[in-house]
Coordinates of C-alpha atoms in Angstrom, one line a residue:
X1 CA 77.3 98.2 119.5
X2 CA 77.0 101.7 118.7
X3 CA 80.1 103.2 116.7
X4 CA 81.9 105.7 119.0
X5 CA 82.7 108.0 116.0
X6 CA 80.1 108.4 113.2
X7 CA 81.6 107.7 110.0
X8 CA 82.2 110.9 107.8
X9 CA 79.5 111.4 105.1
X10 CA 80.9 112.5 101.7
X11 CA 78.8 115.7 101.7
X12 CA 80.5 117.1 104.7
X13 CA 84.0 116.0 103.9
X14 CA 86.3 119.0 102.8
X15 CA 87.9 118.6 99.3
X16 CA 91.0 116.8 100.4
X17 CA 89.0 114.2 102.3
X18 CA 86.6 113.9 99.1
X19 CA 89.8 113.5 96.9
X20 CA 91.0 110.7 99.2
X21 CA 87.4 109.3 99.2
X22 CA 87.1 109.3 95.5
X23 CA 90.6 107.6 95.1
X24 CA 89.7 104.9 97.5
X25 CA 86.4 104.2 95.6
X26 CA 88.4 104.3 92.3
X27 CA 91.0 101.7 93.7
X28 CA 89.0 99.6 95.7
X29 CA 85.3 99.9 94.7
X30 CA 84.0 101.1 98.1
X31 CA 84.6 103.4 100.9
X32 CA 84.2 101.2 104.2
X33 CA 82.9 102.6 107.5
X34 CA 86.7 102.4 109.0
X35 CA 88.0 104.3 106.2
X36 CA 85.2 106.8 106.5
X37 CA 86.0 107.1 110.2
X38 CA 89.9 107.4 109.7
X39 CA 89.0 110.2 107.3
X40 CA 88.7 112.6 110.2
X41 CA 92.3 112.6 110.4
X42 CA 93.9 112.4 107.1
X43 CA 97.3 111.4 108.5
X44 CA 95.8 108.3 110.3
X45 CA 93.8 107.5 107.1
X46 CA 97.1 107.6 105.0
X47 CA 99.2 105.7 107.4
X48 CA 96.7 102.7 107.9
X49 CA 96.1 102.6 104.0
X50 CA 99.8 101.8 103.8
X51 CA 98.6 98.5 104.6
X52 CA 97.9 98.1 100.9
X53 CA 101.3 99.1 99.9
X54 CA 102.9 96.4 102.2
X55 CA 100.2 93.7 100.9
X56 CA 101.8 94.4 97.4
X57 CA 105.2 93.6 98.9
X58 CA 104.3 90.4 100.7
X59 CA 101.9 89.1 98.1
X60 CA 104.7 88.1 95.7
X61 CA 106.3 85.7 98.2
X62 CA 103.2 84.5 100.1
X63 CA 100.5 84.6 97.3
X64 CA 97.2 86.2 97.7
X65 CA 95.5 83.2 99.7
X66 CA 98.3 83.1 102.3
X67 CA 98.0 86.9 102.6
X68 CA 94.2 86.4 103.3
X69 CA 95.0 83.4 105.7
X70 CA 97.6 85.5 107.5
X71 CA 95.4 88.5 107.8
X72 CA 92.4 86.4 109.0
X73 CA 94.3 84.8 111.6
X74 CA 95.6 88.0 113.2
X75 CA 92.3 89.7 112.9
X76 CA 90.4 86.7 114.4
X77 CA 93.1 86.6 117.3
X78 CA 92.2 90.3 117.9
X79 CA 88.8 89.5 117.8
X80 CA 88.2 92.4 115.1
X81 CA 84.8 91.8 113.8
X82 CA 85.2 93.8 110.7
X83 CA 88.6 92.6 109.6
X84 CA 87.9 88.9 110.5
X85 CA 84.6 89.2 108.7
X86 CA 86.4 90.9 105.7
X87 CA 89.1 88.0 105.2
X88 CA 86.2 85.5 106.1
X89 CA 84.5 86.9 102.9
X90 CA 87.6 86.7 100.7
X91 CA 88.6 83.2 101.9
X92 CA 84.9 81.8 101.4
X93 CA 84.5 83.4 98.1
X94 CA 87.9 81.7 96.9
X95 CA 86.3 78.3 98.1
X96 CA 88.0 78.0 101.4
X97 CA 86.4 77.1 104.9
X98 CA 88.0 79.8 107.3
X99 CA 87.3 77.7 110.3
X100 CA 88.6 74.5 108.7
X101 CA 91.6 75.5 106.6
X102 CA 93.8 72.9 105.2
X103 CA 97.4 74.3 105.8
X104 CA 100.6 72.8 104.8
X105 CA 103.8 73.3 106.8
X106 CA 104.8 76.8 105.4
X107 CA 101.1 78.0 105.6
X108 CA 100.9 76.8 109.2
X109 CA 104.1 78.8 109.8
X110 CA 102.8 81.9 108.6
X111 CA 99.8 81.4 110.5
X112 CA 101.7 80.9 113.8
X113 CA 103.8 84.0 113.2
X114 CA 100.5 86.0 112.7
X115 CA 99.1 84.7 115.8
X116 CA 102.3 85.5 117.8
X117 CA 102.0 89.3 116.4
X118 CA 98.2 89.3 117.4
X119 CA 99.2 88.6 121.1
X120 CA 99.8 91.3 123.8
X121 CA 103.5 92.2 123.3
X122 CA 103.9 90.5 120.1
X123 CA 106.9 88.4 121.3
X124 CA 107.9 85.9 118.6
X125 CA 109.5 82.7 120.5
X126 CA 112.9 82.0 119.2
X127 CA 112.0 78.7 117.9
X128 CA 109.3 80.2 115.7
X129 CA 111.6 83.0 114.5
X130 CA 114.2 80.3 113.6
X131 CA 111.6 78.6 111.5
X132 CA 110.6 81.7 109.9
X133 CA 114.2 82.8 109.1
X134 CA 115.0 79.5 107.7
X135 CA 112.1 80.1 104.9
X136 CA 112.2 83.8 104.2
X137 CA 114.9 86.4 103.8
X138 CA 115.7 89.2 106.2
X139 CA 113.9 91.5 103.7
X140 CA 110.8 89.3 103.5
X141 CA 110.5 88.9 107.4
X142 CA 110.7 92.5 107.9
X143 CA 107.9 93.1 105.3
X144 CA 105.9 90.4 106.7
X145 CA 106.3 91.7 110.3
X146 CA 105.4 95.2 109.1
X147 CA 102.4 94.0 107.4
X148 CA 101.4 92.1 110.3
X149 CA 101.8 95.1 112.4
X150 CA 99.5 97.1 110.1
X151 CA 96.9 94.6 110.4
X152 CA 97.0 94.8 114.3
X153 CA 96.8 98.4 113.9
X154 CA 93.8 98.3 111.7
X155 CA 92.2 95.9 114.3
X156 CA 93.0 98.1 117.1
X157 CA 91.2 101.1 115.4
X158 CA 88.1 99.0 114.6
X159 CA 87.8 97.8 118.3
X160 CA 88.7 100.8 119.9
X161 CA 86.4 103.1 117.9
X162 CA 83.7 100.3 117.7
X163 CA 83.4 100.8 114.0
X164 CA 80.3 99.2 112.7
X165 CA 80.5 96.2 110.3
X166 CA 79.8 97.2 106.6
X167 CA 76.5 95.8 105.5
X168 CA 77.9 93.9 102.7
X169 CA 79.9 91.9 105.2
X170 CA 76.9 90.9 107.4
X171 CA 76.4 87.5 105.4
X172 CA 80.0 86.6 106.1
X173 CA 80.0 87.0 109.7
X174 CA 81.0 84.0 111.7
X175 CA 77.9 81.9 112.4
X176 CA 75.8 84.5 110.9
X177 CA 74.4 82.4 107.9
X178 CA 73.4 79.1 108.9
X179 CA 73.5 76.8 105.9
X180 CA 76.3 78.7 104.1
X181 CA 79.0 76.2 103.2
X182 CA 82.1 76.3 105.2

């Protein structure tokens, strides 16, 4: 699919967009097609980059692996090629098989919550919420919910604008590399 909005090129960006670009490259090592697309609207760019802030809040109580499992579950449920492939890469590179994850009860709870957030309306069943609130504090539930919502928002931007998959992710695309260990 052709991107609906061509990702911004560094040379055509204004000074503020270039500064944001340089900051992202310094922090994360690369400027993705999604971020290059978002730079057409710096408020949108900055809003969705708050995903990183929320990740830093939930990672201490979830752990890095479960953050990635949660994000992958949401992105796969939203059928977001870019985000699901990004998290497939992180999981595979860490030795996990994204399509056959071994999950304990707590991890399954987090995946179930992510799947509920990814569905239209994001209704969370009372039973699921009761299980979640029995394990996590109110502060943690709010942060986790907002983090999941940012993941959904990122998925929506990628899907609605048909943002092109970054080349470095191609080998991690689901079913892309026959013979890759899963």
